């Protein structure tokens, strides 16, 4: 294993403007104070704000106008509000959020759609990162780079500005169809009736989430509350789409939580370049959406990393964390790795990309460095000898290490070999961070006879390593 002499650390200066929701009562007082200001005072304060903050955004006026639009209904009726006063009001309802304030970690890597203009032996790649900021809210960031023939990565400098995608609307659910599904659940009658009474003919995931938070307060047992919420929300489509403007570069684009399903974080995206049976390619990423109490596995779909479709995954196997999609169908079916019990690795097959059932036990902890739990470190890699899976294991002192295993190409339920010792473990200078003693990856790739592995350093920063594919396969088949 060769570690690369590069470490990507969080940059506190990479900020996005978020709407500052102070609550209607405080908002009304703020609006009243600004309304009472003279026009000269408005221009003076606004000028000071723009002098201090305008350099941090492509167009700070657009930010202020968008945020003013969200509180404009609270402005006294019939009052004429000048453009300057609108901008100042927008500023009072804006806050900066540092995406990487806590960490930039859990990377994955895929071959980029555009491979033009490269030298022999080079490959353009896209690296995704989990960026974590205040309140441990996670989002997805991207960097573009080029791998040379020795698997050294040359990353493009990140863009100065960041842009959130435009949400084009959450999926609407049909109440009549939902009511039929809801009748199959064993819910207390008052909750069942209350849910249907408060829903309109068409509703979104966000709307029913609000309904449930109110109704389930009457359920005393927290575990019963959680189970009921999970069973009901599993019936609701939480899909949406994100679009980024044409003028944005890849490193400007950030997928920040935009719906209730993920308001507390988008965690551990595992990107994979999926090759369809007819030869076309689509990029997918499994990730964990977290709303503060409820985990929902979701899938991102994109062809260009500018337009993204986001949908939940369903079924008995679409639970917990650690889902990773195989890069092609196997015997006409999609295949997915999972860890439904938090300890062991499972595999699932499905004809429907969004419906996963009947998980099959694939691996259990076997060696001391993985006795606590094992999991995948990204989607499987296709080799001529079998499916190569980079794994992670947790041992004494909750120390995370990376391992590797090989599985049959036609029947990946058959393990052909598995490393007895870790492939990568935290070095002394990698042990300290947000979560000590951890190396972790969300996706590797093969390039020019080498396995290129991006990995997180103690849940704080990210680095890279490579290992010769032939030597790794030889070691795996020797111990198989």
mmCIF file of N, CA, C and O in Angstrom, residues 75-148:
data_model
loop_
_atom_site.group_PDB
_atom_site.id
_atom_site.type_symbol
_atom_site.label_atom_id
_atom_site.label_comp_id
_atom_site.label_asym_id
_atom_site.label_seq_id
_atom_site.Cartn_x
_atom_site.Cartn_y
_atom_site.Cartn_z
ATOM 1 N N UNK A 75 -44.446 41.654 5.922
ATOM 2 C CA UNK A 75 -44.329 43.113 5.816
ATOM 3 C C UNK A 75 -45.737 43.729 5.865
ATOM 4 O O UNK A 75 -46.678 43.177 5.281
ATOM 5 N N UNK A 76 -45.916 44.842 6.572
ATOM 6 C CA UNK A 76 -47.245 45.461 6.678
ATOM 7 C C UNK A 76 -47.906 45.674 5.318
ATOM 8 O O UNK A 76 -47.261 46.160 4.380
ATOM 9 N N UNK A 77 -49.171 45.284 5.172
ATOM 10 C CA UNK A 77 -49.880 45.402 3.889
ATOM 11 C C UNK A 77 -49.903 46.842 3.387
ATOM 12 O O UNK A 77 -50.059 47.795 4.166
ATOM 13 N N UNK A 78 -49.743 46.977 2.079
ATOM 14 C CA UNK A 78 -49.835 48.291 1.458
ATOM 15 C C UNK A 78 -48.588 49.139 1.575
ATOM 16 O O UNK A 78 -48.541 50.246 1.038
ATOM 17 N N UNK A 79 -47.569 48.649 2.278
ATOM 18 C CA UNK A 79 -46.355 49.441 2.455
ATOM 19 C C UNK A 79 -45.445 49.279 1.242
ATOM 20 O O UNK A 79 -45.206 48.178 0.766
ATOM 21 N N UNK A 80 -44.917 50.377 0.734
ATOM 22 C CA UNK A 80 -43.957 50.345 -0.360
ATOM 23 C C UNK A 80 -42.562 50.137 0.208
ATOM 24 O O UNK A 80 -42.090 50.925 1.040
ATOM 25 N N UNK A 81 -41.925 49.062 -0.224
ATOM 26 C CA UNK A 81 -40.583 48.724 0.282
ATOM 27 C C UNK A 81 -39.585 48.903 -0.857
ATOM 28 O O UNK A 81 -39.643 48.203 -1.865
ATOM 29 N N UNK A 82 -38.680 49.863 -0.714
ATOM 30 C CA UNK A 82 -37.688 50.113 -1.755
ATOM 31 C C UNK A 82 -36.762 48.910 -1.909
ATOM 32 O O UNK A 82 -36.665 48.058 -1.021
ATOM 33 N N UNK A 83 -36.054 48.847 -3.033
ATOM 34 C CA UNK A 83 -35.127 47.745 -3.290
ATOM 35 C C UNK A 83 -34.045 47.686 -2.216
ATOM 36 O O UNK A 83 -33.670 46.601 -1.751
ATOM 37 N N UNK A 84 -33.552 48.834 -1.788
ATOM 38 C CA UNK A 84 -32.518 48.865 -0.748
ATOM 39 C C UNK A 84 -33.046 48.297 0.564
ATOM 40 O O UNK A 84 -32.366 47.538 1.265
ATOM 41 N N UNK A 85 -34.287 48.668 0.926
ATOM 42 C CA UNK A 85 -34.857 48.165 2.177
ATOM 43 C C UNK A 85 -35.128 46.658 2.068
ATOM 44 O O UNK A 85 -34.975 45.931 3.043
ATOM 45 N N UNK A 86 -35.528 46.185 0.886
ATOM 46 C CA UNK A 86 -35.716 44.746 0.686
ATOM 47 C C UNK A 86 -34.394 44.003 0.900
ATOM 48 O O UNK A 86 -34.347 42.963 1.567
ATOM 49 N N UNK A 87 -33.322 44.561 0.338
ATOM 50 C CA UNK A 87 -32.015 43.924 0.489
ATOM 51 C C UNK A 87 -31.576 43.907 1.956
ATOM 52 O O UNK A 87 -31.000 42.919 2.437
ATOM 53 N N UNK A 88 -31.829 44.995 2.665
ATOM 54 C CA UNK A 88 -31.431 45.036 4.080
ATOM 55 C C UNK A 88 -32.257 44.033 4.885
ATOM 56 O O UNK A 88 -31.713 43.321 5.754
ATOM 57 N N UNK A 89 -33.548 43.970 4.619
ATOM 58 C CA UNK A 89 -34.373 42.964 5.298
ATOM 59 C C UNK A 89 -33.857 41.557 4.972
ATOM 60 O O UNK A 89 -33.756 40.695 5.860
ATOM 61 N N UNK A 90 -33.505 41.322 3.712
ATOM 62 C CA UNK A 90 -32.941 40.028 3.339
ATOM 63 C C UNK A 90 -31.675 39.714 4.107
ATOM 64 O O UNK A 90 -31.442 38.571 4.519
ATOM 65 N N UNK A 91 -30.841 40.735 4.340
ATOM 66 C CA UNK A 91 -29.596 40.545 5.088
ATOM 67 C C UNK A 91 -29.865 40.127 6.537
ATOM 68 O O UNK A 91 -29.136 39.313 7.111
ATOM 69 N N UNK A 92 -30.928 40.723 7.128
ATOM 70 C CA UNK A 92 -31.253 40.362 8.511
ATOM 71 C C UNK A 92 -31.748 38.921 8.622
ATOM 72 O O UNK A 92 -31.740 38.334 9.714
ATOM 73 N N UNK A 93 -32.179 38.349 7.512
ATOM 74 C CA UNK A 93 -32.666 36.972 7.532
ATOM 75 C C UNK A 93 -31.735 36.039 6.753
ATOM 76 O O UNK A 93 -32.151 35.049 6.171
ATOM 77 N N UNK A 94 -30.450 36.394 6.794
ATOM 78 C CA UNK A 94 -29.415 35.574 6.175
ATOM 79 C C UNK A 94 -28.333 35.253 7.204
ATOM 80 O O UNK A 94 -27.966 36.103 8.020
ATOM 81 N N UNK A 95 -27.853 34.038 7.163
ATOM 82 C CA UNK A 95 -26.712 33.632 7.990
ATOM 83 C C UNK A 95 -25.752 32.834 7.132
ATOM 84 O O UNK A 95 -26.142 32.173 6.175
ATOM 85 N N UNK A 96 -24.481 32.917 7.456
ATOM 86 C CA UNK A 96 -23.494 32.119 6.740
ATOM 87 C C UNK A 96 -23.344 30.758 7.414
ATOM 88 O O UNK A 96 -23.339 30.666 8.640
ATOM 89 N N UNK A 97 -23.234 29.728 6.579
ATOM 90 C CA UNK A 97 -23.016 28.376 7.089
ATOM 91 C C UNK A 97 -21.714 27.846 6.504
ATOM 92 O O UNK A 97 -21.539 27.791 5.285
ATOM 93 N N UNK A 98 -20.778 27.488 7.374
ATOM 94 C CA UNK A 98 -19.495 26.940 6.951
ATOM 95 C C UNK A 98 -19.643 25.429 6.778
ATOM 96 O O UNK A 98 -19.737 24.684 7.752
ATOM 97 N N UNK A 99 -19.676 25.002 5.518
ATOM 98 C CA UNK A 99 -19.961 23.594 5.206
ATOM 99 C C UNK A 99 -18.950 22.639 5.800
ATOM 100 O O UNK A 99 -19.283 21.507 6.158
ATOM 101 N N UNK A 100 -17.687 23.067 5.885
ATOM 102 C CA UNK A 100 -16.620 22.169 6.305
ATOM 103 C C UNK A 100 -16.093 22.503 7.698
ATOM 104 O O UNK A 100 -14.968 22.143 8.037
ATOM 105 N N UNK A 101 -16.891 23.175 8.498
ATOM 106 C CA UNK A 101 -16.404 23.648 9.798
ATOM 107 C C UNK A 101 -15.898 22.521 10.682
ATOM 108 O O UNK A 101 -14.965 22.702 11.464
ATOM 109 N N UNK A 102 -16.497 21.328 10.569
ATOM 110 C CA UNK A 102 -16.090 20.210 11.410
ATOM 111 C C UNK A 102 -15.210 19.215 10.666
ATOM 112 O O UNK A 102 -14.251 18.686 11.230
ATOM 113 N N UNK A 103 -15.529 18.937 9.386
ATOM 114 C CA UNK A 103 -14.792 17.873 8.694
ATOM 115 C C UNK A 103 -15.053 17.887 7.197
ATOM 116 O O UNK A 103 -16.064 18.413 6.721
ATOM 117 N N UNK A 104 -14.128 17.274 6.456
ATOM 118 C CA UNK A 104 -14.272 17.016 5.024
ATOM 119 C C UNK A 104 -13.716 15.614 4.802
ATOM 120 O O UNK A 104 -12.509 15.428 4.713
ATOM 121 N N UNK A 105 -14.599 14.639 4.723
ATOM 122 C CA UNK A 105 -14.128 13.262 4.876
ATOM 123 C C UNK A 105 -15.008 12.284 4.095
ATOM 124 O O UNK A 105 -15.817 12.669 3.264
ATOM 125 N N UNK A 106 -14.810 10.987 4.329
ATOM 126 C CA UNK A 106 -15.549 9.883 3.711
ATOM 127 C C UNK A 106 -15.699 10.057 2.193
ATOM 128 O O UNK A 106 -16.806 10.139 1.665
ATOM 129 N N UNK A 107 -14.560 10.090 1.486
ATOM 130 C CA UNK A 107 -14.583 10.334 0.042
ATOM 131 C C UNK A 107 -14.901 9.088 -0.779
ATOM 132 O O UNK A 107 -14.713 7.951 -0.322
ATOM 133 N N UNK A 108 -15.398 9.318 -1.986
ATOM 134 C CA UNK A 108 -15.507 8.266 -2.999
ATOM 135 C C UNK A 108 -14.991 8.844 -4.309
ATOM 136 O O UNK A 108 -14.903 10.059 -4.461
ATOM 137 N N UNK A 109 -14.645 7.974 -5.264
ATOM 138 C CA UNK A 109 -14.085 8.441 -6.524
ATOM 139 C C UNK A 109 -14.682 7.654 -7.682
ATOM 140 O O UNK A 109 -14.929 6.447 -7.567
ATOM 141 N N UNK A 110 -14.945 8.340 -8.798
ATOM 142 C CA UNK A 110 -15.432 7.695 -10.016
ATOM 143 C C UNK A 110 -14.762 8.335 -11.223
ATOM 144 O O UNK A 110 -14.292 9.482 -11.160
ATOM 145 N N UNK A 111 -14.738 7.604 -12.320
ATOM 146 C CA UNK A 111 -14.261 8.145 -13.581
ATOM 147 C C UNK A 111 -15.217 9.239 -14.048
ATOM 148 O O UNK A 111 -16.434 9.067 -14.029
ATOM 149 N N UNK A 112 -14.680 10.379 -14.462
ATOM 150 C CA UNK A 112 -15.509 11.506 -14.888
ATOM 151 C C UNK A 112 -16.123 11.242 -16.261
ATOM 152 O O UNK A 112 -15.557 10.496 -17.064
ATOM 153 N N UNK A 113 -17.280 11.854 -16.554
ATOM 154 C CA UNK A 113 -17.893 11.668 -17.874
ATOM 155 C C UNK A 113 -17.012 12.162 -19.015
ATOM 156 O O UNK A 113 -16.982 11.569 -20.084
ATOM 157 N N UNK A 114 -16.281 13.258 -18.791
ATOM 158 C CA UNK A 114 -15.455 13.862 -19.839
ATOM 159 C C UNK A 114 -14.004 13.404 -19.689
ATOM 160 O O UNK A 114 -13.342 13.707 -18.703
ATOM 161 N N UNK A 115 -13.508 12.661 -20.679
ATOM 162 C CA UNK A 115 -12.124 12.183 -20.655
ATOM 163 C C UNK A 115 -11.289 12.802 -21.779
ATOM 164 O O UNK A 115 -10.262 12.259 -22.183
ATOM 165 N N UNK A 116 -11.712 13.942 -22.288
ATOM 166 C CA UNK A 116 -10.995 14.585 -23.387
ATOM 167 C C UNK A 116 -9.790 15.366 -22.887
ATOM 168 O O UNK A 116 -9.722 15.777 -21.726
ATOM 169 N N UNK A 117 -8.806 15.561 -23.800
ATOM 170 C CA UNK A 117 -7.674 16.427 -23.514
ATOM 171 C C UNK A 117 -6.665 15.884 -22.533
ATOM 172 O O UNK A 117 -5.933 16.660 -21.901
ATOM 173 N N UNK A 118 -6.569 14.570 -22.379
ATOM 174 C CA UNK A 118 -5.647 13.962 -21.418
ATOM 175 C C UNK A 118 -4.446 13.337 -22.113
ATOM 176 O O UNK A 118 -4.504 12.975 -23.288
ATOM 177 N N UNK A 119 -3.363 13.178 -21.367
ATOM 178 C CA UNK A 119 -2.183 12.495 -21.856
ATOM 179 C C UNK A 119 -2.341 10.989 -21.653
ATOM 180 O O UNK A 119 -3.154 10.543 -20.839
ATOM 181 N N UNK A 120 -1.570 10.173 -22.423
ATOM 182 C CA UNK A 120 -1.633 8.711 -22.234
ATOM 183 C C UNK A 120 -1.389 8.325 -20.777
ATOM 184 O O UNK A 120 -0.490 8.856 -20.123
ATOM 185 N N UNK A 121 -2.205 7.408 -20.292
ATOM 186 C CA UNK A 121 -2.071 6.945 -18.909
ATOM 187 C C UNK A 121 -2.810 7.787 -17.894
ATOM 188 O O UNK A 121 -2.835 7.442 -16.702
ATOM 189 N N UNK A 122 -3.439 8.888 -18.331
ATOM 190 C CA UNK A 122 -4.169 9.749 -17.404
ATOM 191 C C UNK A 122 -5.668 9.447 -17.434
ATOM 192 O O UNK A 122 -6.209 8.974 -18.436
ATOM 193 N N UNK A 123 -6.336 9.722 -16.339
ATOM 194 C CA UNK A 123 -7.786 9.577 -16.261
ATOM 195 C C UNK A 123 -8.362 10.696 -15.395
ATOM 196 O O UNK A 123 -7.875 10.954 -14.285
ATOM 197 N N UNK A 124 -9.376 11.348 -15.933
ATOM 198 C CA UNK A 124 -10.040 12.404 -15.163
ATOM 199 C C UNK A 124 -11.055 11.770 -14.217
ATOM 200 O O UNK A 124 -11.808 10.880 -14.609
ATOM 201 N N UNK A 125 -11.062 12.219 -12.971
ATOM 202 C CA UNK A 125 -11.924 11.616 -11.955
ATOM 203 C C UNK A 125 -12.693 12.691 -11.205
ATOM 204 O O UNK A 125 -12.312 13.873 -11.191
ATOM 205 N N UNK A 126 -13.777 12.264 -10.589
ATOM 206 C CA UNK A 126 -14.570 13.112 -9.694
ATOM 207 C C UNK A 126 -14.524 12.496 -8.306
ATOM 208 O O UNK A 126 -14.820 11.308 -8.135
ATOM 209 N N UNK A 127 -14.127 13.296 -7.350
ATOM 210 C CA UNK A 127 -14.075 12.853 -5.951
ATOM 211 C C UNK A 127 -15.203 13.552 -5.192
ATOM 212 O O UNK A 127 -15.356 14.766 -5.277
ATOM 213 N N UNK A 128 -15.983 12.774 -4.493
ATOM 214 C CA UNK A 128 -17.030 13.343 -3.635
ATOM 215 C C UNK A 128 -16.571 13.289 -2.185
ATOM 216 O O UNK A 128 -15.804 12.400 -1.799
ATOM 217 N N UNK A 129 -17.023 14.238 -1.395
ATOM 218 C CA UNK A 129 -16.679 14.298 0.024
ATOM 219 C C UNK A 129 -17.945 14.531 0.855
ATOM 220 O O UNK A 129 -18.896 15.169 0.389
ATOM 221 N N UNK A 130 -17.919 14.032 2.055
ATOM 222 C CA UNK A 130 -18.927 14.404 3.044
ATOM 223 C C UNK A 130 -18.392 15.604 3.822
ATOM 224 O O UNK A 130 -17.390 15.507 4.524
ATOM 225 N N UNK A 131 -19.037 16.750 3.644
ATOM 226 C CA UNK A 131 -18.658 17.962 4.369
ATOM 227 C C UNK A 131 -19.583 18.122 5.569
ATOM 228 O O UNK A 131 -20.801 18.029 5.430
ATOM 229 N N UNK A 132 -19.003 18.367 6.724
ATOM 230 C CA UNK A 132 -19.803 18.481 7.948
ATOM 231 C C UNK A 132 -19.524 19.804 8.641
ATOM 232 O O UNK A 132 -18.371 20.175 8.855
ATOM 233 N N UNK A 133 -20.606 20.504 8.969
ATOM 234 C CA UNK A 133 -20.475 21.808 9.593
ATOM 235 C C UNK A 133 -21.177 21.885 10.932
ATOM 236 O O UNK A 133 -21.326 20.875 11.639
ATOM 237 N N UNK A 134 -21.624 23.074 11.277
ATOM 238 C CA UNK A 134 -22.289 23.329 12.561
ATOM 239 C C UNK A 134 -23.470 22.383 12.756
ATOM 240 O O UNK A 134 -24.185 22.051 11.808
ATOM 241 N N UNK A 135 -23.657 21.923 13.989
ATOM 242 C CA UNK A 135 -24.732 20.990 14.371
ATOM 243 C C UNK A 135 -24.590 19.630 13.689
ATOM 244 O O UNK A 135 -25.534 18.855 13.614
ATOM 245 N N UNK A 136 -23.380 19.362 13.171
ATOM 246 C CA UNK A 136 -23.065 18.071 12.539
ATOM 247 C C UNK A 136 -23.966 17.784 11.337
ATOM 248 O O UNK A 136 -24.326 16.651 11.058
ATOM 249 N N UNK A 137 -24.361 18.838 10.618
ATOM 250 C CA UNK A 137 -25.146 18.663 9.404
ATOM 251 C C UNK A 137 -24.198 18.396 8.235
ATOM 252 O O UNK A 137 -23.260 19.161 8.002
ATOM 253 N N UNK A 138 -24.442 17.304 7.528
ATOM 254 C CA UNK A 138 -23.556 16.883 6.451
ATOM 255 C C UNK A 138 -24.160 17.172 5.084
ATOM 256 O O UNK A 138 -25.377 17.103 4.902
ATOM 257 N N UNK A 139 -23.285 17.461 4.133
ATOM 258 C CA UNK A 139 -23.678 17.673 2.746
ATOM 259 C C UNK A 139 -22.637 17.025 1.845
ATOM 260 O O UNK A 139 -21.648 16.461 2.319
ATOM 261 N N UNK A 140 -22.863 17.099 0.529
ATOM 262 C CA UNK A 140 -21.944 16.482 -0.433
ATOM 263 C C UNK A 140 -21.255 17.574 -1.235
ATOM 264 O O UNK A 140 -21.899 18.466 -1.792
ATOM 265 N N UNK A 141 -19.925 17.506 -1.302
ATOM 266 C CA UNK A 141 -19.136 18.396 -2.135
ATOM 267 C C UNK A 141 -18.359 17.574 -3.165
ATOM 268 O O UNK A 141 -18.178 16.365 -3.003
ATOM 269 N N UNK A 142 -17.879 18.247 -4.209
ATOM 270 C CA UNK A 142 -17.160 17.568 -5.286
ATOM 271 C C UNK A 142 -15.856 18.288 -5.616
ATOM 272 O O UNK A 142 -15.741 19.494 -5.471
ATOM 273 N N UNK A 143 -14.877 17.504 -6.061
ATOM 274 C CA UNK A 143 -13.641 18.035 -6.620
ATOM 275 C C UNK A 143 -13.306 17.220 -7.864
ATOM 276 O O UNK A 143 -13.546 16.010 -7.906
ATOM 277 N N UNK A 144 -12.730 17.886 -8.854
ATOM 278 C CA UNK A 144 -12.302 17.198 -10.068
ATOM 279 C C UNK A 144 -10.785 17.123 -10.090
ATOM 280 O O UNK A 144 -10.103 18.026 -9.616
ATOM 281 N N UNK A 145 -10.265 16.026 -10.638
ATOM 282 C CA UNK A 145 -8.823 15.871 -10.701
ATOM 283 C C UNK A 145 -8.433 14.888 -11.780
ATOM 284 O O UNK A 145 -9.278 14.320 -12.477
ATOM 285 N N UNK A 146 -7.128 14.675 -11.915
ATOM 286 C CA UNK A 146 -6.592 13.743 -12.909
ATOM 287 C C UNK A 146 -5.647 12.768 -12.224
ATOM 288 O O UNK A 146 -4.777 13.175 -11.441
ATOM 289 N N UNK A 147 -5.833 11.480 -12.502
ATOM 290 C CA UNK A 147 -4.905 10.453 -12.053
ATOM 291 C C UNK A 147 -3.850 10.258 -13.127
ATOM 292 O O UNK A 147 -4.187 10.088 -14.312
ATOM 293 N N UNK A 148 -2.574 10.251 -12.741
ATOM 294 C CA UNK A 148 -1.532 9.937 -13.715
ATOM 295 C C UNK A 148 -1.300 8.434 -13.744
ATOM 296 O O UNK A 148 -1.992 7.667 -13.066
#
